[in-house]
Coordinates of C-alpha atoms in Angstrom, one line a residue:
Chain A
X286 CA 54.3 9.6 -14.6
X287 CA 51.6 12.2 -14.6
X288 CA 48.2 10.6 -15.0
X289 CA 46.4 13.9 -15.6
X290 CA 48.2 16.8 -17.4
X291 CA 46.2 19.9 -18.0
X292 CA 48.0 22.8 -19.6
X293 CA 46.6 26.3 -20.2
X294 CA 43.1 25.0 -20.4
X295 CA 40.5 27.7 -21.0
X296 CA 36.8 27.3 -21.6
X297 CA 34.3 30.0 -22.3
X298 CA 30.6 29.3 -22.8
X299 CA 30.0 32.0 -25.3
X300 CA 31.1 35.0 -23.4
X301 CA 30.7 33.6 -19.9
X302 CA 33.8 32.2 -18.2
X303 CA 34.2 28.6 -17.4
X304 CA 37.8 28.2 -16.6
X305 CA 40.9 30.3 -17.5
X306 CA 44.4 29.1 -18.1
X307 CA 44.2 26.1 -15.8
X308 CA 47.4 24.1 -15.3
X309 CA 47.4 20.9 -13.2
X310 CA 49.4 17.8 -12.9
X311 CA 48.1 14.8 -11.1
X312 CA 50.7 12.1 -10.5
X313 CA 50.1 8.4 -10.6
X314 CA 48.9 6.9 -7.3
X315 CA 48.0 10.1 -5.6
X316 CA 44.7 11.3 -4.2
X317 CA 44.3 14.8 -5.6
X318 CA 41.8 17.1 -4.1
X319 CA 40.1 19.8 -6.3
X320 CA 38.4 22.3 -4.2
X321 CA 36.5 25.5 -4.8
X322 CA 33.1 27.2 -4.2
X323 CA 30.2 26.5 -6.5
X324 CA 30.6 27.9 -9.9
X325 CA 34.4 28.1 -9.6
X326 CA 35.0 25.8 -12.6
X327 CA 35.4 22.4 -10.9
X328 CA 32.8 20.7 -13.1
X329 CA 33.9 22.6 -16.2
X330 CA 37.4 21.2 -15.7
X331 CA 36.1 17.7 -15.2
X332 CA 33.7 17.8 -18.1
X333 CA 36.6 18.9 -20.3
X334 CA 38.8 16.1 -19.1
X335 CA 36.0 13.7 -20.0
X336 CA 35.5 15.4 -23.4
X337 CA 31.8 16.2 -22.7
X338 CA 32.8 19.7 -23.7
X339 CA 35.7 21.0 -25.8
X340 CA 38.1 23.7 -24.6
X341 CA 38.3 27.1 -26.1
X342 CA 42.1 26.7 -25.9
X343 CA 44.8 24.7 -24.2
X344 CA 45.0 20.9 -23.9
X345 CA 44.6 18.0 -21.5
X346 CA 46.1 14.6 -21.4
X347 CA 45.2 11.5 -19.4
X348 CA 47.5 8.5 -19.3
X349 CA 49.7 10.5 -21.7
X350 CA 46.9 10.4 -24.3
X351 CA 45.0 13.4 -25.7
X352 CA 41.7 13.8 -23.8
X353 CA 39.7 14.6 -27.0
X354 CA 41.2 12.5 -29.7
X355 CA 41.7 9.4 -27.6
X356 CA 38.8 9.9 -25.3
X357 CA 37.2 6.5 -25.8
X358 CA 40.5 4.7 -25.2
X359 CA 41.2 6.7 -22.1
X360 CA 37.7 6.0 -20.6
X361 CA 38.3 2.3 -20.5
X362 CA 40.4 3.0 -17.4
X363 CA 38.3 5.8 -15.9
X364 CA 35.6 5.6 -13.4
X365 CA 33.5 8.7 -13.1
X366 CA 31.0 9.8 -10.4
X367 CA 29.0 12.8 -11.5
X368 CA 27.8 15.4 -9.0
X369 CA 24.2 14.9 -10.1
X370 CA 23.2 11.4 -10.7
X371 CA 20.7 10.7 -13.5
X372 CA 20.0 7.3 -14.8
X373 CA 17.5 5.6 -17.1
X374 CA 14.2 5.4 -15.3
X375 CA 13.1 2.2 -16.9
X376 CA 16.0 0.3 -15.3
X377 CA 16.4 -1.5 -12.1
X378 CA 19.7 -1.1 -10.2
X379 CA 21.0 -4.4 -11.4
X380 CA 20.0 -3.5 -15.0
X381 CA 22.0 -0.3 -14.9
X382 CA 25.1 -1.9 -13.4
X383 CA 25.0 -4.8 -15.9
X384 CA 24.5 -2.3 -18.7
X385 CA 27.4 -0.3 -17.5
X386 CA 29.6 -3.4 -17.2
X387 CA 28.9 -4.5 -20.8
X388 CA 30.7 -1.5 -22.1
X389 CA 34.0 -2.7 -20.7
X390 CA 34.0 -6.2 -22.2
X391 CA 35.0 -7.9 -19.0
X392 CA 33.2 -9.8 -16.3
X393 CA 32.3 -7.4 -13.5
X394 CA 29.7 -9.5 -11.8
X395 CA 31.8 -10.4 -8.8
X396 CA 32.8 -6.8 -8.2
X397 CA 29.1 -5.6 -8.5
X398 CA 28.0 -8.2 -5.9
X399 CA 30.8 -7.3 -3.6
X400 CA 30.2 -3.5 -3.8
X401 CA 26.5 -3.7 -3.5
X402 CA 27.0 -5.7 -0.4
X403 CA 29.2 -3.1 1.1
X404 CA 26.8 -0.3 0.4
X405 CA 23.7 -2.3 1.3
X406 CA 22.1 -1.6 -2.0
X407 CA 18.9 -3.3 -3.1
X408 CA 19.6 -4.5 -6.6
X409 CA 16.0 -5.1 -7.5
X410 CA 14.8 -1.6 -6.9
X411 CA 13.9 0.6 -9.8
X412 CA 16.2 3.5 -10.2
X413 CA 13.5 6.1 -10.2
X414 CA 12.3 4.8 -6.8
X415 CA 15.7 5.4 -5.2
X416 CA 16.5 8.2 -2.8
X417 CA 19.2 10.7 -3.7
X418 CA 21.8 9.0 -1.5
X419 CA 21.0 5.6 -2.9
X420 CA 21.3 6.9 -6.4
X421 CA 24.7 8.1 -5.4
X422 CA 25.6 4.6 -4.3
X423 CA 24.7 3.3 -7.7
X424 CA 26.9 5.9 -9.2
X425 CA 29.8 4.8 -7.0
X426 CA 29.5 1.1 -7.8
X427 CA 29.1 2.0 -11.5
X428 CA 32.3 3.9 -11.4
X429 CA 34.2 1.2 -9.6
X430 CA 33.0 -2.0 -11.2
X431 CA 35.4 -2.2 -14.1
X432 CA 38.4 -1.5 -11.8
X433 CA 39.6 1.7 -13.4
X434 CA 43.1 3.1 -13.0
X435 CA 41.8 6.6 -12.5
X436 CA 38.7 7.8 -10.6
X437 CA 37.3 11.2 -11.4
X438 CA 34.9 12.2 -8.7
X439 CA 32.8 15.3 -8.9
X440 CA 31.4 16.0 -5.4
X441 CA 30.8 12.4 -4.8
X442 CA 29.6 12.5 -1.2
X443 CA 26.5 14.5 -1.6
X444 CA 23.5 12.6 -0.2
X445 CA 25.6 9.9 1.6
X446 CA 25.0 9.6 5.3
X447 CA 28.2 9.7 7.5
X448 CA 28.3 6.0 7.8
X449 CA 28.2 5.4 4.0
X450 CA 30.7 8.3 3.6
X451 CA 33.2 6.5 5.8
X452 CA 32.7 3.2 3.9
X453 CA 33.1 5.1 0.7
X454 CA 36.3 6.7 1.9
X455 CA 37.6 3.3 3.0
X456 CA 37.0 1.9 -0.4
X457 CA 38.8 4.9 -2.0
X458 CA 41.8 4.4 0.2
X459 CA 41.8 0.7 -0.6
X460 CA 41.6 1.4 -4.3
X461 CA 44.4 4.0 -3.9
X462 CA 46.6 1.3 -2.2
X463 CA 46.1 -0.8 -5.3
X464 CA 47.6 2.0 -7.3
X465 CA 44.4 3.8 -8.4
X466 CA 44.8 7.6 -8.9
X467 CA 41.9 9.6 -7.6
X468 CA 40.9 13.1 -8.7
X469 CA 38.5 14.3 -6.0
X470 CA 36.5 17.4 -6.5
X471 CA 34.6 18.9 -3.6
X472 CA 33.5 22.1 -1.9
X473 CA 33.9 20.6 1.5
X474 CA 37.4 21.2 2.8
X475 CA 37.2 18.7 5.7
X476 CA 36.5 15.7 3.4
X477 CA 39.4 16.7 1.1
X478 CA 41.7 17.0 4.1
X479 CA 40.7 13.6 5.3
X480 CA 41.6 11.9 2.1
X481 CA 43.9 13.8 -0.2
X482 CA 47.6 14.1 -0.6
X483 CA 47.6 17.3 -2.5
X484 CA 44.9 19.8 -3.2
X485 CA 44.3 22.5 -5.9
X486 CA 42.1 25.4 -5.0
X487 CA 40.1 26.9 -7.8
X488 CA 38.2 30.2 -7.7
X489 CA 36.6 32.2 -10.5
X490 CA 37.9 29.8 -13.1
X491 CA 41.5 30.1 -12.0
X492 CA 43.8 27.8 -10.0
X493 CA 44.8 29.9 -6.9
X494 CA 47.1 27.4 -5.3
X495 CA 48.2 23.8 -5.4
X496 CA 49.4 22.7 -2.0
X497 CA 50.2 19.6 -0.1
X498 CA 47.5 18.8 2.4
X499 CA 50.0 18.6 5.2
X500 CA 50.9 22.2 4.7
X501 CA 47.3 23.3 4.5
X502 CA 46.8 21.4 7.8
X503 CA 49.7 23.0 9.5
X504 CA 48.8 26.5 8.8
X505 CA 45.3 25.8 9.9
X506 CA 43.3 29.0 10.3
X507 CA 40.8 29.6 13.1
X508 CA 38.1 32.1 12.9
X509 CA 38.2 34.3 16.0
X510 CA 35.6 36.8 17.1
X511 CA 36.3 39.0 20.1
X512 CA 33.9 41.4 21.8
X513 CA 36.0 43.9 23.8
X514 CA 34.6 45.5 26.9
X515 CA 36.4 48.8 26.4
X516 CA 37.4 50.7 23.3
X517 CA 40.3 48.4 22.5
X518 CA 41.0 47.3 18.9
X519 CA 42.8 44.4 17.3
X520 CA 45.0 47.0 15.6
X521 CA 46.9 46.9 18.9
X522 CA 47.4 43.1 18.8
X523 CA 50.5 43.3 16.7
X524 CA 50.6 39.6 16.1
X525 CA 51.6 37.9 12.8
X526 CA 49.2 35.5 11.0
X527 CA 46.1 37.6 11.4
X528 CA 44.2 38.1 8.2
X529 CA 40.9 39.4 7.0
X530 CA 40.5 41.5 10.1
X531 CA 37.5 43.6 10.5
X532 CA 36.2 45.7 13.4
X533 CA 32.5 46.6 14.0
X534 CA 31.4 48.4 17.1
X535 CA 33.4 46.6 19.7
X536 CA 33.5 43.3 17.9
X537 CA 36.6 42.2 16.1
X538 CA 36.6 39.3 13.6
X539 CA 39.6 37.8 12.0
X540 CA 41.3 34.6 10.8
X541 CA 44.3 33.5 12.9
X542 CA 46.8 31.1 11.5
X543 CA 49.5 31.2 14.2
X544 CA 50.1 29.4 17.5
X545 CA 46.9 29.4 19.5
X546 CA 48.8 29.8 22.8
X547 CA 50.2 33.1 21.7
X548 CA 46.7 34.3 20.8
X549 CA 45.4 33.3 24.2
X550 CA 48.2 35.0 26.0
X551 CA 47.5 38.2 24.0
X552 CA 43.8 38.0 24.6
X553 CA 44.4 37.7 28.3
X554 CA 45.8 41.2 28.4
X555 CA 42.5 42.7 27.4
X556 CA 39.1 43.1 29.0
X557 CA 36.9 40.8 27.0
X558 CA 33.1 40.6 27.0
X559 CA 32.8 37.6 24.7
X560 CA 35.0 35.2 22.7
X561 CA 34.3 32.8 19.9
X562 CA 36.8 30.5 18.3
X563 CA 35.5 28.6 15.3
X564 CA 36.5 26.7 12.2
X565 CA 36.6 29.1 9.4
X566 CA 34.2 28.3 6.5
X567 CA 35.8 27.3 3.3
X568 CA 34.7 30.6 1.8
X569 CA 36.7 32.4 4.3
X570 CA 39.8 30.4 3.6
X571 CA 39.3 31.1 0.0
X572 CA 39.0 34.8 0.7
X573 CA 42.3 34.5 2.4
X574 CA 43.9 32.9 -0.6
X575 CA 42.1 35.2 -2.9
X576 CA 43.3 38.3 -1.2
X577 CA 46.9 37.1 -1.1
X578 CA 46.5 36.5 -4.8
X579 CA 45.3 40.0 -5.5
X580 CA 48.1 41.5 -3.5
Chain B
X62 CA 26.4 -3.5 -30.1
X63 CA 25.7 -2.8 -26.4
X64 CA 24.1 0.6 -27.1
X65 CA 22.3 -0.7 -30.2
X66 CA 20.6 -3.5 -28.2
X67 CA 19.8 -1.0 -25.4
X68 CA 18.2 1.4 -27.9
X69 CA 16.0 -1.4 -29.3
X70 CA 15.0 -2.4 -25.8
X71 CA 14.3 1.1 -24.7
X72 CA 12.0 1.9 -27.7
X73 CA 10.4 -1.5 -27.9
X74 CA 7.2 -0.5 -26.1
X75 CA 6.6 2.6 -28.1
X76 CA 7.4 0.8 -31.3
X77 CA 4.8 -1.9 -30.5
X78 CA 2.2 0.7 -29.7
X79 CA 2.8 2.7 -32.9
X80 CA 2.9 -0.4 -35.1
X81 CA -0.3 -1.9 -33.7
X82 CA -2.2 1.3 -33.8
X83 CA -1.2 2.0 -37.4
X84 CA -1.6 -1.5 -38.6
X85 CA -5.0 -1.9 -37.0
X86 CA -6.3 1.4 -38.5
X87 CA -4.9 0.4 -41.9
X88 CA -6.3 -3.1 -41.9
X89 CA -9.6 -2.2 -40.4
X90 CA -10.1 0.4 -43.2
X91 CA -9.1 -2.2 -45.8
X92 CA -11.9 -4.5 -44.5
X93 CA -14.4 -1.8 -45.5
X94 CA -13.3 -2.3 -49.1
X95 CA -16.0 -4.9 -50.0
X96 CA -18.8 -2.4 -48.9
X97 CA -17.1 0.4 -50.8
X98 CA -16.7 -1.9 -53.8
X99 CA -20.4 -2.6 -53.9
X100 CA -21.2 1.0 -54.0
X101 CA -18.1 2.2 -55.9
X102 CA -20.1 3.5 -58.8
X103 CA -22.0 6.0 -56.6
X104 CA -18.9 6.6 -54.6
X105 CA -16.9 7.6 -57.7
X106 CA -20.0 9.7 -58.8
X107 CA -20.0 11.6 -55.6
X108 CA -16.3 12.2 -55.7
X109 CA -16.5 13.5 -59.3
X110 CA -18.8 16.3 -57.9
X111 CA -16.2 17.4 -55.4
X112 CA -14.7 20.8 -56.2
X113 CA -11.7 20.0 -58.4
X114 CA -9.2 21.7 -56.1
X115 CA -10.3 19.7 -53.1
X116 CA -10.4 16.5 -55.1
X117 CA -6.9 17.0 -56.4
X118 CA -5.6 18.1 -53.1
X119 CA -6.8 14.9 -51.5
X120 CA -5.9 12.9 -54.6
X121 CA -9.5 11.8 -55.1
X122 CA -9.5 12.7 -58.7
X123 CA -7.2 9.9 -59.8
X124 CA -8.6 7.2 -57.6
X125 CA -11.2 4.6 -58.5
X126 CA -12.8 3.1 -55.4
X127 CA -13.7 0.0 -57.3
X128 CA -10.1 -1.1 -57.3
X129 CA -8.5 -2.5 -54.2
X130 CA -5.1 -0.8 -54.8
X131 CA -6.8 2.5 -55.5
X132 CA -8.8 2.2 -52.3
X133 CA -5.7 1.2 -50.4
X134 CA -3.9 4.3 -51.8
X135 CA -6.6 6.4 -50.4
X136 CA -6.5 4.8 -47.0
X137 CA -2.7 4.9 -46.9
X138 CA -2.5 8.6 -47.4
X139 CA -3.5 9.0 -43.8
X140 CA -1.4 6.1 -42.5
X141 CA 1.6 7.6 -44.2
X142 CA 1.1 10.9 -42.3
X143 CA 1.2 9.1 -38.9
X144 CA 4.0 6.8 -39.9
X145 CA 5.9 10.0 -40.8
X146 CA 5.2 11.4 -37.3
X147 CA 6.3 8.1 -35.8
X148 CA 9.6 8.1 -37.8
X149 CA 10.3 11.7 -37.0
X150 CA 9.7 11.2 -33.3
X151 CA 12.0 8.2 -33.2
X152 CA 14.7 9.9 -35.1
X153 CA 14.5 13.2 -33.2
X154 CA 14.2 11.4 -29.8
X155 CA 17.2 9.1 -30.1
X156 CA 20.0 11.4 -29.3
X157 CA 18.1 14.2 -27.6
X158 CA 16.5 11.9 -25.0
X159 CA 19.9 11.1 -23.4
X160 CA 20.5 14.8 -23.0
X161 CA 17.0 15.7 -21.9
X162 CA 17.0 13.0 -19.2
X163 CA 20.7 13.8 -18.4
X164 CA 21.8 10.2 -18.9
X165 CA 24.2 11.4 -21.6
X166 CA 26.9 11.9 -18.9
X167 CA 26.7 8.3 -18.0
X168 CA 26.9 7.2 -21.6
X169 CA 29.8 9.4 -22.5
X170 CA 31.8 8.4 -19.5
X171 CA 31.9 4.9 -21.1
X172 CA 34.6 4.0 -23.5
X173 CA 32.7 4.9 -26.6
X174 CA 33.2 7.5 -29.3
X175 CA 30.5 10.0 -30.3
X176 CA 30.4 8.3 -33.7
X177 CA 29.6 5.1 -32.0
X178 CA 26.7 6.7 -30.2
X179 CA 25.3 8.2 -33.3
X180 CA 25.8 5.0 -35.3
X181 CA 24.2 2.8 -32.7
X182 CA 21.2 5.0 -32.4
X183 CA 20.8 5.5 -36.2
X184 CA 20.9 1.7 -36.7
X185 CA 18.4 1.1 -34.0
X186 CA 15.9 3.6 -35.5
X187 CA 16.5 2.1 -39.0
X188 CA 15.9 -1.4 -37.6
X189 CA 12.6 -0.4 -36.3
X190 CA 11.6 1.4 -39.5
X191 CA 12.5 -1.7 -41.6
X192 CA 10.5 -3.9 -39.2
X193 CA 7.6 -1.5 -39.3
X194 CA 7.4 -1.6 -43.0
X195 CA 7.8 -5.4 -43.2
X196 CA 4.9 -5.7 -40.8
X197 CA 2.8 -3.2 -42.7
X198 CA 3.5 -5.0 -46.0
X199 CA 2.6 -8.3 -44.6
X200 CA -0.5 -7.0 -42.8
X201 CA -1.7 -5.3 -46.0
X202 CA -1.0 -8.3 -48.1
X203 CA -3.1 -10.5 -45.9
X204 CA -5.9 -7.8 -45.9
X205 CA -5.7 -7.5 -49.7
X206 CA -6.0 -11.3 -50.1
X207 CA -9.0 -11.3 -47.8
X208 CA -10.9 -8.4 -49.5
X209 CA -9.8 -8.4 -53.1
X210 CA -12.4 -8.8 -55.9
X211 CA -10.0 -9.0 -58.7
X212 CA -6.3 -9.7 -59.0
X213 CA -4.0 -6.8 -58.2
X214 CA -0.3 -6.1 -58.5
X215 CA 1.6 -7.0 -55.4
X216 CA 4.5 -5.0 -56.8
X217 CA 2.4 -1.8 -56.6
X218 CA 1.5 -2.6 -53.0
X219 CA 5.2 -3.0 -52.2
X220 CA 6.1 0.2 -54.1
X221 CA 3.7 2.1 -51.8
X222 CA 5.3 0.5 -48.7
X223 CA 8.8 1.2 -50.1
X224 CA 7.8 4.8 -50.6
X225 CA 6.5 5.0 -47.0
X226 CA 9.8 3.6 -45.8
X227 CA 11.8 6.1 -47.8
X228 CA 9.7 9.0 -46.5
X229 CA 10.1 7.7 -43.0
X230 CA 13.9 7.4 -43.3
X231 CA 13.9 11.0 -44.7
X232 CA 12.0 12.2 -41.7
X233 CA 14.1 10.2 -39.2
X234 CA 17.3 11.5 -40.6
X235 CA 16.0 15.1 -40.5
X236 CA 14.9 14.4 -36.9
X237 CA 18.4 13.2 -36.0
X238 CA 19.9 16.4 -37.3
X239 CA 17.4 18.6 -35.6
X240 CA 17.9 16.8 -32.3
X241 CA 21.5 17.8 -32.1
X242 CA 20.2 21.3 -31.5
X243 CA 16.9 20.7 -29.9
X244 CA 17.0 18.5 -26.9
X245 CA 14.1 19.3 -24.5
X246 CA 11.5 16.6 -25.0
X247 CA 8.7 19.1 -25.3
X248 CA 10.5 21.1 -28.0
X249 CA 11.4 17.8 -29.8
X250 CA 7.8 16.8 -29.9
X251 CA 6.6 20.1 -31.2
X252 CA 9.3 20.4 -33.8
X253 CA 8.7 16.9 -35.0
X254 CA 5.0 17.4 -35.3
X255 CA 5.5 20.8 -36.9
X256 CA 7.8 19.4 -39.6
X257 CA 5.7 16.4 -40.5
X258 CA 2.3 18.2 -40.4
X259 CA 3.8 21.2 -42.1
X260 CA 5.1 19.1 -45.0
X261 CA 1.8 17.3 -45.1
X262 CA -0.1 20.5 -45.6
X263 CA 2.4 21.6 -48.2
X264 CA 1.5 18.5 -50.2
X265 CA -2.2 19.5 -49.9
X266 CA -1.4 23.1 -50.9
X267 CA 0.7 21.9 -53.9
X268 CA -2.4 20.0 -55.1
X269 CA -4.8 22.9 -54.7
X270 CA -3.4 25.5 -57.0
X271 CA -1.0 25.5 -59.9
X272 CA 0.7 28.5 -58.5
X273 CA 1.8 26.5 -55.5
X274 CA 2.8 23.4 -57.5
X275 CA 6.5 23.9 -56.9
X276 CA 5.9 23.3 -53.2
X277 CA 5.8 19.6 -54.1
X278 CA 9.5 19.5 -54.1
X279 CA 9.6 20.4 -50.4
X280 CA 7.4 17.6 -49.1
X281 CA 8.1 13.8 -48.9
X282 CA 4.4 13.3 -48.9
X283 CA 4.3 14.4 -52.5
X284 CA 7.4 12.2 -53.4
X285 CA 5.7 9.0 -52.3
X286 CA 2.0 9.9 -52.5
X287 CA 0.3 6.5 -52.6
X288 CA -2.3 7.7 -55.2
X289 CA 0.5 8.7 -57.6
X290 CA 2.5 5.6 -56.9
X291 CA -0.4 3.2 -57.7
X292 CA -1.0 5.1 -60.9
X293 CA 2.5 5.6 -62.1
X294 CA 4.0 2.5 -60.6
X295 CA 7.2 4.1 -59.5
X296 CA 8.7 6.9 -57.5
X297 CA 10.0 9.7 -59.7
X298 CA 13.8 9.8 -60.1
X299 CA 14.0 13.4 -59.1
X300 CA 12.2 12.7 -55.8
X301 CA 14.4 9.7 -55.1
X302 CA 17.5 11.8 -55.6
X303 CA 16.1 14.5 -53.3
X304 CA 15.3 12.0 -50.6
X305 CA 18.7 10.2 -50.8
X306 CA 20.4 13.6 -50.7
X307 CA 18.4 14.8 -47.7
X308 CA 19.1 11.5 -45.9
X309 CA 22.8 11.5 -46.6
X310 CA 23.3 15.1 -45.9
X311 CA 21.3 15.0 -42.6
X312 CA 23.2 12.0 -41.5
X313 CA 26.6 13.5 -42.4
X314 CA 25.8 16.7 -40.6
X315 CA 24.5 14.9 -37.6
X316 CA 27.9 13.1 -37.2
X317 CA 29.8 16.3 -37.8
X318 CA 27.8 18.5 -35.4
X319 CA 27.4 15.9 -32.7
X320 CA 31.1 15.3 -32.7
X321 CA 31.8 19.0 -32.0
X322 CA 28.9 19.6 -29.6
X323 CA 29.5 20.7 -26.0
X324 CA 27.4 18.4 -23.8
X325 CA 26.3 20.7 -21.0
X326 CA 23.3 18.8 -19.7

């Protein structure tokens, strides 16, 4: 069964574009990555799913129910972590969590205690005295305390130190094992790769690609920069899997998606002044997809 | 219920401050009544010599300072202005504050409908307005009993308070409607003050000149003017109808617009 079903969802803010014709299906029990640069439409999609905003056209369903008509019913089983955490400043951490729990009409105290233990969160601190990372922890606990069936996470790791990030991912995996579906939005490819089964890439309001993470991993691109000693050019390389190539002075830059051994064999045939092999930035991978799309 | 209780708790402090401030000014002024009473003859004399336009604008022409209700009506003209501001700010702040402080995302991610949010907040504001007027009625009753020289009509006192309550609900309902569109706390404050002070000056303007008399239909301060109420003993039907219509219409529109609003905080 599809937990999230988005069809032809379009949202314009006046004349400016939010998202355009987004189609997505997230299946029960999967961890679905939603990745794209800032301003691509990730938050717009999520805000529409949660009925904070209404679409210009198209529709969306969660648990088979209409996201807008049945929003309140759907939300009984949703946990949401916003990208920017803002809470009531007059509350202490425990006040906020208890307040949040009251909306679900079940006893969440055990869960709150357990999670605050894991994240080492001081329950008696006032919210406005918390650091950004600690506020994020409150948001995480708040999203998990009622044991939702679907987690919608909008760039949830911002502000968490690596240790906490790992704990957070462990908890997500554990929830997932219990059958919880996770919709994970991020602009950091590596964290999506670590966690997700499938990933959708969004840019300029459109879904470019939905791919299994295994595939994305296997055609892993490297960013290679070569400074030739003589007047050679990568035009002569004649290798497949080279994209986004550019040549400036004697320096060639490109993304390479093939076997690294082949590349090294090739490179050894040239006189080379300097060589860099790096992880491509997300933006560069996007550009790759983007260009394919245009062609 | 969760949100209703939360709203009460969140506004408790500011409710207490407003209520104490207004009650104290009201009651303290009432305790001057014995002094005023002793000199009421010369007081009234002086007032008669005020330019007529000014006297009628400030409702001084109908008031007799030798009478405790009349004196109260004079005092309460100023109280009613501030209780209007208080009501408007509570009304306009309820929905907009969540958006201004960006807590609305938290709230709307909970299993609640937008109707529930509006209803809970309306009820919480209404609760505080009822409470405020009960306290004002009780406080004034005690003050009246302490300073009265002759017997007076408790009903007229209650009519003035009821008028205040109706004007407050009118302002609060208008505030709710405005706050669907104006969410920044600074703008909310200036719009609230603007509306209440604006209508207050309209009521003064309506009293100054016959040409401006029709302005009285635009201002709640005219509908429930304490000086008129203690003289006539009741709120005019046409004014009652206007207030009820404004309240119902504002409330209905608030629900309707808020349900369709894009929350982009």
